Coordinates of C-alpha atoms and ligand atoms in Angstrom, one line a residue:
X1 CA -0.7 -12.5 31.0
X2 CA -3.9 -13.6 29.3
X3 CA -2.8 -13.5 25.9
X4 CA -2.0 -16.5 23.7
X5 CA 1.6 -16.4 23.6
X6 CA 2.5 -15.6 19.9
X7 CA 0.9 -12.8 21.1
X8 CA 3.1 -11.6 23.7
X9 CA 6.0 -12.5 22.2
X10 CA 5.4 -10.0 18.8
X11 CA 6.5 -6.7 18.4
X12 CA 3.5 -4.3 17.8
X13 CA 3.3 -2.8 14.1
X14 CA 4.0 0.9 14.3
X15 CA 2.6 3.4 11.6
X16 CA 4.7 6.2 10.1
X17 CA 3.3 9.5 12.1
X18 CA 1.1 10.8 12.2
X19 CA 1.5 14.3 13.7
X20 CA -1.1 16.1 15.8
X21 CA -0.2 19.9 15.2
X22 CA -0.4 21.4 11.2
X23 CA 2.5 22.8 9.6
X24 CA 4.4 19.7 8.4
X25 CA 5.2 18.7 4.8
X26 CA 4.4 15.2 5.2
X27 CA 5.8 12.9 2.8
X28 CA 6.2 10.0 5.4
X29 CA 3.2 7.8 4.8
X30 CA 2.3 7.5 0.7
X31 CA -0.9 9.5 0.6
X32 CA -1.9 11.7 -2.5
X33 CA -0.9 14.9 -1.6
X34 CA -3.8 16.3 -4.0
X35 CA -8.1 16.1 -2.6
X36 CA -10.3 14.0 -3.8
X37 CA -12.4 14.4 -6.8
X38 CA -14.9 16.9 -5.6
X39 CA -17.1 14.4 -7.3
X40 CA -16.3 12.0 -4.2
X41 CA -17.0 15.0 -1.4
X42 CA -20.6 16.0 -2.7
X43 CA -21.1 12.3 -2.8
X44 CA -19.6 12.6 0.7
X45 CA -22.2 15.2 2.1
X46 CA -25.3 13.9 0.2
X47 CA -24.8 10.7 2.2
X48 CA -24.3 12.3 5.4
X49 CA -27.4 14.4 4.9
X50 CA -29.2 10.9 4.1
X51 CA -29.1 7.3 6.2
X52 CA -26.5 7.3 8.6
X53 CA -28.7 6.0 11.3
X54 CA -29.3 3.1 8.6
X55 CA -26.6 -0.1 8.6
X56 CA -25.0 -0.1 5.1
X57 CA -25.1 -2.8 2.4
X58 CA -23.0 -5.7 4.1
X59 CA -21.2 -6.3 0.9
X60 CA -20.7 -2.6 -0.8
X61 CA -22.8 -3.7 -3.6
X62 CA -22.1 0.0 -5.3
X63 CA -18.3 -0.7 -5.2
X64 CA -18.4 -4.0 -6.5
X65 CA -20.6 -3.1 -9.6
X66 CA -18.8 -0.9 -10.5
X67 CA -15.3 -3.0 -10.1
X68 CA -17.1 -5.8 -12.0
X69 CA -17.9 -3.5 -15.0
X70 CA -14.1 -1.6 -15.5
X71 CA -12.2 -4.8 -14.8
X72 CA -14.8 -7.2 -16.6
X73 CA -15.1 -9.5 -14.0
X74 CA -17.9 -10.6 -11.6
X75 CA -19.0 -9.3 -8.9
X76 CA -18.3 -12.3 -6.6
X77 CA -15.2 -11.5 -7.4
X78 CA -14.3 -9.1 -5.5
X79 CA -14.5 -8.4 -1.7
X80 CA -14.4 -4.5 -0.4
X81 CA -13.3 -3.7 3.2
X82 CA -11.7 -1.2 5.4
X83 CA -8.8 -0.3 3.5
X84 CA -6.9 -2.8 2.1
X85 CA -5.0 -3.8 5.9
X86 CA -8.7 -5.2 7.3
X87 CA -8.4 -7.7 4.1
X88 CA -4.9 -8.7 4.7
X89 CA -6.2 -9.4 7.6
X90 CA -9.0 -11.2 6.3
X91 CA -7.4 -13.4 3.7
X92 CA -4.6 -14.2 6.4
X93 CA -7.2 -15.2 9.1
X94 CA -8.4 -17.4 6.4
X95 CA -5.5 -18.6 4.6
X96 CA -3.1 -19.1 7.5
X97 CA -2.8 -20.8 11.2
X98 CA -0.8 -22.5 13.9
X99 CA 2.1 -23.5 12.4
X100 CA 1.3 -22.7 9.0
X101 CA 3.6 -20.9 6.5
X102 CA 3.2 -17.4 5.1
X103 CA 5.8 -16.3 2.8
X104 CA 7.1 -12.9 1.3
X105 CA 10.4 -11.3 0.0
X106 CA 12.3 -8.6 2.5
X107 CA 12.1 -5.8 2.9
X108 CA 8.4 -5.4 2.6
X109 CA 4.9 -4.4 4.2
X110 CA 5.5 -5.0 7.7
X111 CA 2.1 -6.1 8.2
X112 CA 2.9 -9.7 6.7
X113 CA 4.8 -10.5 9.8
X114 CA 2.5 -9.4 11.9
X115 CA -0.5 -11.2 10.7
X116 CA 1.5 -14.0 10.6
X117 CA 2.7 -13.5 13.4
X118 CA -1.0 -13.0 15.0
X119 CA -1.9 -16.2 13.7
X120 CA 1.1 -18.3 15.2
X121 CA 2.0 -18.9 11.7
X122 CA 6.0 -19.7 10.6
X123 CA 7.5 -16.4 8.4
X124 CA 9.6 -17.8 5.0
X125 CA 11.2 -14.4 4.9
X126 CA 12.9 -14.6 2.0
X127 CA 15.3 -11.3 1.1
X128 CA 15.2 -9.4 -2.3
X129 CA 18.9 -9.5 -3.9
X130 CA 20.0 -6.0 -4.8
X131 CA 18.0 -5.5 -7.8
X132 CA 15.1 -6.3 -6.5
X133 CA 14.0 -9.1 -8.6
X134 CA 12.0 -11.7 -7.4
X135 CA 14.1 -14.0 -4.5
X136 CA 14.0 -17.6 -6.6
X137 CA 13.9 -18.8 -3.5
X138 CA 10.1 -17.9 -3.1
X139 CA 9.4 -20.1 -6.3
X140 CA 7.7 -23.6 -5.2
X141 CA 7.3 -23.3 -1.1
X142 CA 4.9 -24.7 1.6
X143 CA 3.3 -21.6 2.4
X144 CA -0.4 -21.3 2.8
X145 CA -0.2 -18.0 1.5
X146 CA 2.8 -16.1 -0.1
X147 CA 2.1 -11.9 0.0
X148 CA 4.6 -9.7 -2.8
X149 CA 3.5 -6.0 -2.8
X150 CA 4.4 -5.3 -6.5
X151 CA 4.9 -2.1 -6.4
X152 CA 7.2 -2.8 -2.9
X153 CA 7.4 -1.2 -0.4
X154 CA 9.8 0.6 0.8
X155 CA 11.8 -0.3 -2.6
X156 CA 9.1 1.4 -5.0
X157 CA 10.2 -1.1 -7.1
X158 CA 8.1 -4.0 -9.4
X159 CA 8.1 -7.0 -10.8
X160 CA 6.7 -8.0 -14.7
X161 CA 3.6 -10.0 -14.8
X162 CA 5.3 -12.7 -16.2
X163 CA 7.5 -13.4 -13.2
X164 CA 3.6 -13.2 -10.8
X165 CA 2.7 -15.6 -13.7
X166 CA 5.6 -17.8 -13.2
X167 CA 6.2 -17.9 -9.6
X168 CA 1.9 -18.4 -8.7
X169 CA 1.9 -21.5 -11.4
X170 CA 4.6 -22.5 -9.0
X171 CA 3.1 -22.4 -5.4
X172 CA 0.3 -24.4 -3.5
X173 CA -0.9 -22.2 -1.7
X174 CA -2.2 -18.7 -2.4
X175 CA -0.8 -15.6 -3.6
X176 CA -1.3 -12.4 -2.8
X177 CA -0.7 -9.4 -5.2
X178 CA -1.2 -6.6 -3.2
X179 CA -1.7 -3.2 -5.9
X180 CA -2.0 -0.7 -3.0
X181 CA 0.5 1.5 -5.2
X182 CA -0.5 -0.2 -9.0
X183 CA -1.7 2.8 -10.2
X184 CA 1.2 4.9 -10.4
X185 CA 3.2 1.5 -11.8
X186 CA 2.9 0.8 -15.7
X187 CA 1.8 -3.0 -15.3
X188 CA -1.0 -4.4 -13.1
X189 CA -2.0 -8.4 -12.6
X190 CA -6.2 -7.8 -12.3
X191 CA -6.2 -9.0 -15.7
X192 CA -5.3 -12.4 -14.4
X193 CA -7.5 -12.6 -11.7
X194 CA -10.3 -15.6 -12.6
X195 CA -7.1 -16.9 -15.2
X196 CA -5.4 -18.1 -12.4
X197 CA -6.8 -19.8 -9.4
X198 CA -4.4 -19.5 -6.5
X199 CA -4.0 -15.7 -7.1
X200 CA -5.9 -12.8 -5.4
X201 CA -4.8 -9.1 -6.1
X202 CA -5.5 -6.3 -3.5
X203 CA -6.1 -2.4 -4.3
X204 CA -6.6 0.8 -1.9
X205 CA -8.3 3.8 -2.5
X206 CA -5.7 5.3 0.0
X207 CA -3.1 6.3 -2.3
X208 CA -4.0 6.9 -5.9
X209 CA -7.6 8.4 -5.1
X210 CA -7.1 10.4 -2.6
X211 CA -9.2 8.8 0.5
X212 CA -6.5 7.5 3.2
X213 CA -8.9 9.1 6.0
X214 CA -11.9 7.3 4.8
X215 CA -10.5 3.7 4.8
X216 CA -11.5 1.4 1.3
X217 CA -9.9 -1.0 -0.7
X218 CA -10.8 -4.3 -2.5
X219 CA -9.7 -7.9 -3.4
X220 CA -10.4 -9.3 -6.4
X221 CA -10.3 -13.4 -6.8
X222 CA -11.8 -16.1 -7.8
X223 CA -15.5 -16.4 -6.6
X224 CA -14.7 -19.7 -4.4
X225 CA -11.8 -17.6 -2.6
X226 CA -14.1 -14.5 -2.3
X227 CA -16.8 -16.7 -0.5
X228 CA -14.4 -18.2 2.0
X229 CA -13.3 -14.0 2.7
X230 CA -16.5 -13.1 3.1
X231 CA -17.2 -15.8 6.4
X232 CA -14.0 -14.3 8.1
X233 CA -15.0 -10.3 7.5
X234 CA -17.3 -7.8 10.0
X235 CA -21.0 -7.9 9.3
X236 CA -21.4 -4.1 8.4
X237 CA -17.1 -3.9 7.0
X238 CA -17.3 -1.0 4.8
X239 CA -18.9 2.1 6.3
X240 CA -22.1 4.0 4.2
X241 CA -19.7 7.2 4.2
X242 CA -16.8 5.3 2.3
X243 CA -19.2 3.4 0.5
X244 CA -20.8 6.9 -1.2
X245 CA -17.0 7.9 -1.8
X246 CA -15.2 5.1 -3.5
X247 CA -18.7 4.6 -5.9
X248 CA -18.6 8.1 -7.0
X249 CA -14.2 7.9 -7.0
X250 CA -15.1 5.0 -9.5
X251 CA -17.4 7.1 -11.6
X252 CA -14.8 9.7 -11.7
X253 CA -11.7 8.2 -12.6
X254 CA -10.4 10.5 -15.3
X255 CA -9.8 12.5 -12.2
X256 CA -7.4 10.4 -10.3
X257 CA -5.6 9.7 -13.3
X258 CA -4.5 13.3 -13.7
X259 CA -3.4 13.5 -10.3
X260 CA -1.3 10.3 -11.0
X261 CA -0.1 11.4 -14.1
X262 CA 1.2 14.4 -12.1
X263 CA 2.4 12.4 -9.1
X264 CA 4.4 11.0 -11.7
X265 CA 6.4 13.4 -13.2
X266 CA 7.2 14.9 -10.1
X267 CA 8.8 11.4 -9.0
X268 CA 11.0 11.6 -12.4
X269 CA 12.0 14.7 -11.2
X270 CA 12.7 14.0 -7.6
X271 CA 14.7 11.1 -8.6
X272 CA 16.8 13.4 -10.8
X273 CA 17.8 16.0 -8.5
X274 CA 18.3 13.2 -5.6
X275 CA 20.4 11.5 -7.8
X276 CA 22.7 15.3 -8.7
X277 CA 22.7 15.4 -4.8
X278 CA 24.7 12.1 -3.9
X279 CA 21.6 9.5 -3.3
X280 CA 21.2 6.1 -5.3
X281 CA 17.6 6.4 -6.1
X282 CA 15.6 2.8 -6.9
X283 CA 13.5 2.6 -10.0
X284 CA 10.0 3.4 -8.8
X285 CA 6.8 2.5 -9.8
X286 CA 5.1 3.9 -6.6
X287 CA 4.1 7.3 -5.5
X288 CA 7.6 7.5 -3.5
X289 CA 10.9 6.8 -3.7
X290 CA 13.2 5.4 -1.4
X291 CA 17.0 5.9 -1.8
X292 CA 20.5 5.4 -0.2
X293 CA 21.4 8.7 1.4
X294 CA 25.0 9.5 1.0
X295 CA 26.9 11.8 4.6
X296 CA 25.8 12.2 6.7
X297 CA 23.8 9.4 6.4
X298 CA 19.5 9.1 6.5
X299 CA 19.3 9.2 10.1
X300 CA 20.9 12.4 10.7
X301 CA 18.5 13.9 7.5
X302 CA 15.8 12.1 8.3
X303 CA 16.3 13.9 12.0
X304 CA 17.5 17.4 10.4
X305 CA 14.4 17.2 8.1
X306 CA 12.0 16.9 11.3
X307 CA 13.3 19.6 12.9
X308 CA 12.7 21.1 10.3
X309 CA 9.1 20.1 9.6
X310 CA 9.1 18.1 7.1
X311 CA 8.4 14.6 7.2
X312 CA 10.0 11.3 5.7
X313 CA 10.1 7.7 7.2
X314 CA 13.7 6.1 8.5
X315 CA 13.4 2.7 9.6
X316 CA 16.1 2.3 12.4
X317 CA 16.4 -1.6 10.9
X318 CA 19.1 -3.5 9.1
X319 CA 19.8 -2.7 6.3
X320 CA 16.7 0.1 5.7
X321 CA 18.9 1.9 8.4
X322 CA 21.0 3.4 5.6
X323 CA 17.9 4.8 3.2
X324 CA 15.1 7.3 3.3
X325 CA 10.9 7.2 2.1
X326 CA 10.5 9.8 0.7
X327 CA 6.6 9.8 -0.7
X328 CA 6.3 12.5 -3.3
X329 CA 4.1 14.9 -3.4
X330 CA 3.0 18.4 -4.6
X331 CA 5.6 20.4 -6.4
X332 CA 5.8 23.0 -4.0
X333 CA 6.5 20.1 -1.0
X334 CA 8.8 18.5 -3.1
X335 CA 10.8 21.7 -3.6
X336 CA 11.1 21.9 -0.2
X337 CA 12.6 19.2 0.7
X338 CA 14.9 19.7 -1.6
X339 CA 16.4 22.8 -0.9
X340 CA 15.9 21.5 3.0
X341 CA 18.3 18.5 1.7
X342 CA 20.6 20.5 -0.6
X343 CA 21.2 22.3 3.5
X344 CA 21.5 19.3 5.0
X345 CA 24.0 17.4 3.0
X346 CA 26.3 20.5 2.0
X347 CA 25.6 21.7 -1.7
X348 CA 24.6 25.0 -2.3
X349 CA 21.1 25.6 -3.6
X350 CA 21.6 27.0 -7.7
X351 CA 18.8 28.9 -7.3
Ligands
PLP1 C1 2.1 -2.2 0.5 C2 0.6 -2.0 1.2 N1 0.0 -2.5 1.0 C3 -1.5 -2.6 2.0 C4 -1.6 -1.0 2.7 C5 -2.7 -0.8 2.8 O1 -3.2 0.3 2.6 P1 -4.5 1.2 3.3 O2 -5.2 0.1 4.4 O3 -4.9 1.9 3.3 O4 -5.5 0.3 2.0 C6 -0.6 0.1 1.9 C7 -0.3 0.5 3.2 O5 0.1 1.3 3.2 C8 1.1 -0.4 1.8 O6 2.3 -0.1 1.8

């Protein structure tokens, strides 16, 4: 083999299924079931008729300027990327080398493990207890970078801002708070950026802004860190269409907030309905729920749902095996899911 040993040994990251045929109720990759703002579509069309022959703004400044205004921070405290994943890659490449430690509580977003492996870094994986509070083993670690998905995936749970602040203060390295799902939560840490020197906050347009297909995210941090991250990015890491879409999406913030409100309401009713059916559902602050399945078990429920063209997420891995992660769809999608689940777990449909 020509590749480095750590690459040869690592497991590839496997994203959730993206079926090519239509007709699926797709509740497996935490996409937003609602389309993006009509203003975003208008901006995309205008940009498409515009200057696609020219390279985009290398720093995506129209997006940075709007973020700076919204969060009362300097433009230099933001870096925009080709999805949150692009920024996670840039951050890991800048902060963790061979033999350095990368820490994160588990279970969490599997990409953190992939990125650590790519760097040949050591992984400090600290298990969450059943309550999904921050595990004490994460505090004071020698990690060069610590990842905390908040809200976390797959659990959907979140930890309070005060706990994040304590964790950051205990670390010598950088704490990356991954807020891909934060718009569905009650609390964010973005207002700590610039006040806590070793804090980076990552966000995505894929979930709350319904733009998973365009790939846009950003990281907010002290300008000294952003200046370093810029060195590791592709020259033009965000394309013209994505920049136009993200700027228009930020200009129509209320549209996003209205969809988030609908999703939060549906999350509440799905949690109640599944609990009645014998699932044990963790309290979710995200656009999905994670639930321990009753008989006939998560694997069988997942397979039967799939045969009925309803996709949810199931990991055949350790303790995750007992759980299903279900993204919050439209009311209609969730009604279809619940009807199928009632049938599979043997509860008569009251309707
Ligand atoms: C915890 C977490 N972080 C980051 C991402 C990356 O999002 P994107 O690259 O679509 O912006 C995801 C996507 O599923 C996620 O679950």
